[in-house]
Amino acid sequence: MKPTNYCTSESPSFVMGIDLGGTSVKLGLLRGEELVARDQISTAHCDEPSDVFRRAREFSVAALHRHGATFDALESVGLAMAGVIDEATATLMETANLHAWHGIGFHQELARVFQKPVAVINDANAAALGESSFGEHRTDSLSFLTLGTGIGGGIIVAGRAINGSHGCGGEIGHVTIEHGPDARQCGCGRAGHLEAYAGAAGIVKTALEQLEATDQPSSLGAVDELTPEIISAAAECGDAIAMETVRRTGVHLGRAIAMLAHIADPAVVLLGGAVNFGGNQTRTGRAFLRTIRSEMVRLSLVQTGETLKIDFATLGNDAGMLGAAQHARQLTHQADPSCSNE
Ligand SMILES: [Zn+2]
């Protein structure tokens, strides 16, 4: 399946992507599909969103100039940010790490600073869109999970990110994978959600539960504060409890991805984020992937599970910024009837 194509009748226009994180802001200028300039600024020196956007605009003016273009050549600007975003008003409804900016109309503020068409998108949706448009596994039918402190998700159908009616489309971290009285409490307040098992704290809990339940020697027993990285390193050295922790985490993810497979039927599911047990470079990372896949296949219809590809994401921290730019381009072209997606 090919990625969606956009206007190619004229020379490629410039579009800008901004990925607003808790501590830093990534900026990128794209000409067509090529990232021609990039920068990163710290949010520590920015009291308000308008400070960030003004600096982003200065970056775009300078970068365009370096490429022989004026600010007029910038077609649109996309902004990715963590949290639940009301698509109608582009207001941040809920966020984990930008509390001071809660409730601000980012769309309006961005448009005021840039005086260009702008688009705002949830960061996990942006990362999904970035991977589907620019990553190694390009396809217009893709789901993406970010594995970290929490578990974010984005679902791309027909080349577009699903935001949903309440801004919560693709929140795969909060699907229920365990029922019953022993189901773990999720950070959101509900029980049995994927994040409570495969988020960083959930993975540590899986290891601690085993350490308590067995006398089996493990290098993890001597560690004061376990982290997924420590568990990953111990698993790579053959520690049985660490390996079992990775396996159980894979089973939990496989269950959630099986649900996803029956809802969105993606061609590819990608895993991004910091918790990847070493990714494709390590034995542990590859075993993690195999466990996820076999559990997903075990629970899925043959037509879906057998052909669904699961792999690690390839764009790293650039995915959100690239996806934000792509989202802006899609909305601009949607609004312009002279553009065709064919
Ligand atoms: Zn939850």
XYZ file of C-alpha atoms and ligand atoms in Angstrom:
343
model
C 0.000 0.000 0.000
C 1.393 3.374 -0.961
C 1.345 6.482 1.214
C -1.091 9.184 0.220
C 0.342 11.560 -2.364
C -0.169 15.273 -2.312
C -0.096 18.099 -4.841
C 2.875 17.539 -7.084
C 1.806 19.639 -10.051
C 3.919 22.630 -8.988
C 7.317 22.892 -7.340
C 7.120 21.574 -3.769
C 6.017 24.188 -1.265
C 7.420 24.697 2.225
C 5.587 23.548 5.310
C 6.674 23.771 8.918
C 6.328 21.285 11.766
C 6.568 22.160 15.470
C 6.691 19.459 18.148
C 6.000 21.031 21.525
C 7.322 18.804 24.310
C 7.562 19.308 28.053
C 11.165 20.521 27.989
C 12.017 21.222 24.372
C 10.461 22.261 21.108
C 11.512 20.673 17.826
C 11.216 22.737 14.677
C 11.462 21.490 11.114
C 11.038 23.039 7.682
C 10.055 20.712 4.848
C 10.172 21.302 1.125
C 8.008 18.605 -0.395
C 9.043 15.489 1.508
C 12.525 16.751 2.290
C 13.457 18.103 5.722
C 15.618 21.080 4.725
C 16.149 22.759 8.115
C 15.740 21.870 11.754
C 16.292 23.347 15.176
C 15.467 22.721 18.805
C 14.671 25.277 21.509
C 14.185 24.907 25.236
C 10.772 25.718 26.717
C 12.553 26.872 29.904
C 13.035 30.345 28.426
C 9.507 30.591 27.046
C 6.853 31.826 29.471
C 4.013 31.701 26.985
C 3.163 29.806 23.800
C 3.509 33.057 21.855
C 7.226 33.148 22.865
C 7.700 29.678 21.389
C 5.757 30.540 18.252
C 7.642 33.807 17.721
C 10.953 31.957 17.915
C 9.578 29.299 15.577
C 8.623 32.013 13.113
C 12.099 33.559 13.305
C 13.571 30.121 12.579
C 11.307 29.674 9.537
C 12.128 33.114 8.113
C 15.883 32.459 8.423
C 15.630 28.901 7.067
C 13.506 29.981 4.098
C 16.002 32.748 3.360
C 18.860 30.215 3.340
C 16.933 28.298 0.682
C 16.341 31.348 -1.484
C 12.712 31.758 -0.482
C 10.683 34.378 1.351
C 8.160 33.891 4.142
C 5.422 33.903 1.447
C 6.681 30.483 0.327
C 5.648 28.961 3.645
C 2.329 27.278 2.955
C 1.207 26.226 6.443
C 2.318 25.350 9.972
C 1.541 22.231 12.000
C 1.845 21.921 15.780
C 2.070 18.634 17.696
C 1.606 18.576 21.451
C 0.913 16.119 24.245
C -2.582 15.964 25.647
C -6.181 15.730 24.603
C -6.940 18.286 21.919
C -10.406 19.505 21.063
C -10.226 19.529 17.280
C -13.038 22.041 16.837
C -11.352 24.747 18.925
C -7.806 23.275 18.941
C -7.748 23.881 22.667
C -5.607 21.721 24.924
C -8.166 19.976 27.132
C -5.880 17.813 29.207
C -2.121 17.484 29.403
C 0.529 15.751 31.447
C 3.411 18.188 31.242
C 2.274 21.630 30.094
C -0.027 22.560 32.944
C 0.655 26.286 32.721
C -0.647 26.285 29.161
C -3.851 24.435 29.907
C -6.943 25.775 28.169
C -5.049 28.106 25.849
C -6.314 28.367 22.271
C -3.106 27.207 20.579
C -4.626 27.255 17.124
C -5.580 30.907 17.430
C -2.236 31.884 18.961
C -0.236 30.048 16.290
C -2.312 31.624 13.499
C -1.862 35.076 15.040
C 1.934 34.769 15.151
C 2.376 33.141 11.727
C -0.548 34.637 9.773
C -0.702 31.328 7.877
C -3.053 28.339 7.821
C -2.242 26.275 10.915
C -3.167 22.846 12.265
C -2.839 21.343 15.753
C -2.544 17.609 16.410
C -1.964 15.344 19.420
C 1.705 14.278 19.579
C 1.071 10.526 19.340
C -1.200 11.057 16.334
C 1.517 13.265 14.832
C 4.163 10.586 15.397
C 1.889 8.018 13.750
C 1.365 10.319 10.777
C 5.103 11.033 10.586
C 5.962 7.329 10.514
C 3.241 6.599 7.950
C 4.431 9.404 5.656
C 8.205 9.479 6.140
C 9.321 6.361 8.025
C 10.770 3.105 6.715
C 7.358 1.412 6.935
C 5.386 3.937 4.909
C 1.768 3.031 4.452
C -1.545 4.828 4.715
C -2.834 2.104 7.094
C -0.745 2.201 10.257
C -1.077 2.201 14.029
C 1.578 3.524 16.360
C 2.220 3.001 20.064
C 4.646 5.080 22.104
C 6.035 3.110 25.007
C 7.324 5.238 27.861
C 6.086 6.455 31.234
C 2.645 6.267 29.672
C 1.470 4.597 26.485
C 0.282 6.864 23.718
C -1.163 5.793 20.425
C -2.126 7.002 17.003
C -4.178 5.328 14.295
C -3.768 6.253 10.641
C -6.572 5.204 8.307
C -6.460 6.164 4.623
C -3.459 8.366 5.387
C -5.221 10.410 8.068
C -4.928 10.401 11.857
C -8.115 9.530 13.715
C -8.725 12.149 16.397
C -12.236 10.964 17.262
C -15.256 12.815 18.612
C -13.568 13.699 21.919
C -9.932 13.970 20.903
C -9.214 10.498 22.301
C -9.003 8.429 19.100
C -6.024 6.076 19.243
C -5.640 6.133 23.058
C -4.503 2.520 22.997
C -2.862 2.802 26.425
C -6.307 2.789 27.997
C -7.836 -0.311 26.435
C -8.689 -2.944 29.050
C -6.515 -6.052 28.858
C -7.157 -7.460 32.348
C -10.491 -7.847 34.131
C -11.350 -9.068 37.608
C -10.559 -7.935 41.146
C -6.766 -8.186 40.723
C -6.595 -5.960 37.661
C -4.039 -3.218 38.241
C -5.051 0.392 38.699
C -4.156 2.643 35.766
C -2.927 6.228 36.240
C -6.218 7.409 34.712
C -8.163 5.897 37.617
C -9.626 2.890 35.778
C -8.474 -0.689 36.251
C -6.883 -3.206 33.900
C -5.660 -0.781 31.244
C -2.660 -1.607 29.048
C -0.674 1.305 30.483
C -0.830 -0.228 33.975
C 1.040 -3.267 32.608
C 3.220 -2.045 29.752
C 3.939 1.541 30.852
C 7.322 2.001 32.590
C 5.887 1.693 36.122
C 3.814 -1.324 35.068
C 6.878 -3.141 33.725
C 8.748 -2.512 36.992
C 5.729 -3.809 38.912
C 5.716 -6.995 36.830
C 9.350 -7.589 37.827
C 8.752 -6.777 41.520
C 5.763 -9.133 41.701
C 7.961 -11.980 40.483
C 10.799 -11.107 42.868
C 8.332 -11.264 45.765
C 6.792 -14.524 44.614
C 9.994 -16.516 44.145
C 13.355 -17.329 45.746
C 14.903 -17.583 42.326
C 18.168 -15.588 42.290
C 18.053 -12.472 40.123
C 20.357 -9.501 39.623
C 17.225 -7.347 39.864
C 16.846 -8.204 43.558
C 19.852 -6.065 44.492
C 18.624 -2.956 42.675
C 17.009 -0.210 44.767
C 15.080 1.493 42.027
C 14.264 -0.689 39.065
C 13.662 0.819 35.639
C 12.752 -0.761 32.289
C 16.336 -0.027 31.146
C 17.818 -2.020 34.043
C 15.364 -4.870 33.403
C 16.256 -4.766 29.715
C 20.002 -4.983 30.430
C 19.470 -7.868 32.874
C 17.334 -9.722 30.326
C 20.073 -9.317 27.738
C 22.454 -10.982 30.247
C 20.077 -13.919 30.628
C 18.422 -13.034 33.963
C 15.332 -15.264 34.075
C 13.059 -12.854 35.942
C 14.022 -9.974 33.679
C 13.392 -12.130 30.591
C 10.014 -13.200 31.970
C 9.154 -9.540 32.636
C 9.893 -8.695 29.013
C 7.824 -11.682 27.884
C 4.815 -10.707 30.014
C 5.038 -7.120 28.761
C 4.995 -8.476 25.211
C 1.932 -10.610 25.964
C 0.067 -7.570 27.327
C 0.931 -5.528 24.253
C -0.015 -8.415 21.972
C -3.485 -8.506 23.536
C -4.011 -4.784 22.967
C -2.717 -4.978 19.403
C -5.088 -7.884 18.671
C -7.978 -5.600 19.673
C -6.567 -2.862 17.520
C -6.242 -5.292 14.616
C -9.968 -6.049 14.744
C -10.973 -2.402 14.974
C -8.700 -0.628 12.492
C -7.127 -3.600 10.617
C -3.828 -1.771 10.030
C -1.152 -3.023 7.632
C 1.588 -2.104 10.105
C 1.819 -1.527 13.860
C 4.916 0.372 14.987
C 6.356 0.672 18.477
C 8.083 3.936 19.350
C 9.193 5.596 22.567
C 12.026 4.992 25.000
C 10.918 1.588 26.303
C 11.848 -0.789 23.499
C 14.148 -3.277 25.297
C 16.938 -2.392 22.892
C 14.836 -2.566 19.713
C 15.960 -4.615 16.740
C 19.599 -4.256 17.815
C 19.317 -6.628 20.781
C 18.243 -10.211 21.364
C 15.864 -8.990 24.069
C 14.232 -6.430 21.773
C 13.743 -9.000 19.025
C 12.318 -11.535 21.513
C 9.942 -8.822 22.802
C 8.695 -8.261 19.252
C 8.244 -12.006 18.648
C 6.196 -12.368 21.850
C 3.936 -9.452 20.928
C 3.418 -10.892 17.488
C 2.682 -14.461 18.585
C 0.165 -13.290 21.209
C -1.509 -11.005 18.657
C -1.686 -13.848 16.092
C -3.069 -16.244 18.734
C -5.971 -13.858 19.447
C -6.698 -12.546 15.961
C -8.649 -13.593 12.917
C -6.308 -15.299 10.473
C -6.991 -12.693 7.776
C -5.833 -9.897 10.074
C -3.186 -11.419 12.294
C -1.158 -13.433 9.798
C -0.270 -10.472 7.617
C -0.102 -7.691 10.191
C 3.466 -6.409 10.437
C 4.726 -5.320 13.867
C 8.067 -3.549 14.145
C 9.905 -0.753 15.907
C 9.431 2.789 14.618
C 12.282 4.326 12.636
C 12.039 8.113 12.938
C 12.775 8.443 16.664
C 12.176 11.913 18.068
C 11.596 13.441 14.633
C 8.302 11.612 14.072
C 6.103 14.177 15.865
C 7.615 17.199 14.141
C 7.385 15.549 10.695
C 3.824 14.399 11.378
C 2.784 17.880 12.487
C 4.048 19.271 9.178
C 2.259 16.543 7.251
C -0.982 17.204 9.148
C -0.797 20.913 8.233
C -0.165 20.036 4.599
C -3.113 17.655 4.507
C -5.506 20.230 5.948
C -4.281 22.944 3.595
C -4.675 20.720 0.558
C -8.062 19.516 1.734
C -9.177 23.158 1.842
C -7.810 23.865 -1.632
C -9.996 22.174 -4.284
C -7.344 22.729 -6.984
C -5.226 20.102 -5.234
C -5.812 16.430 -5.844
C -4.740 13.556 -3.620
C -4.378 11.246 -6.590
Zn -6.015 4.093 31.907
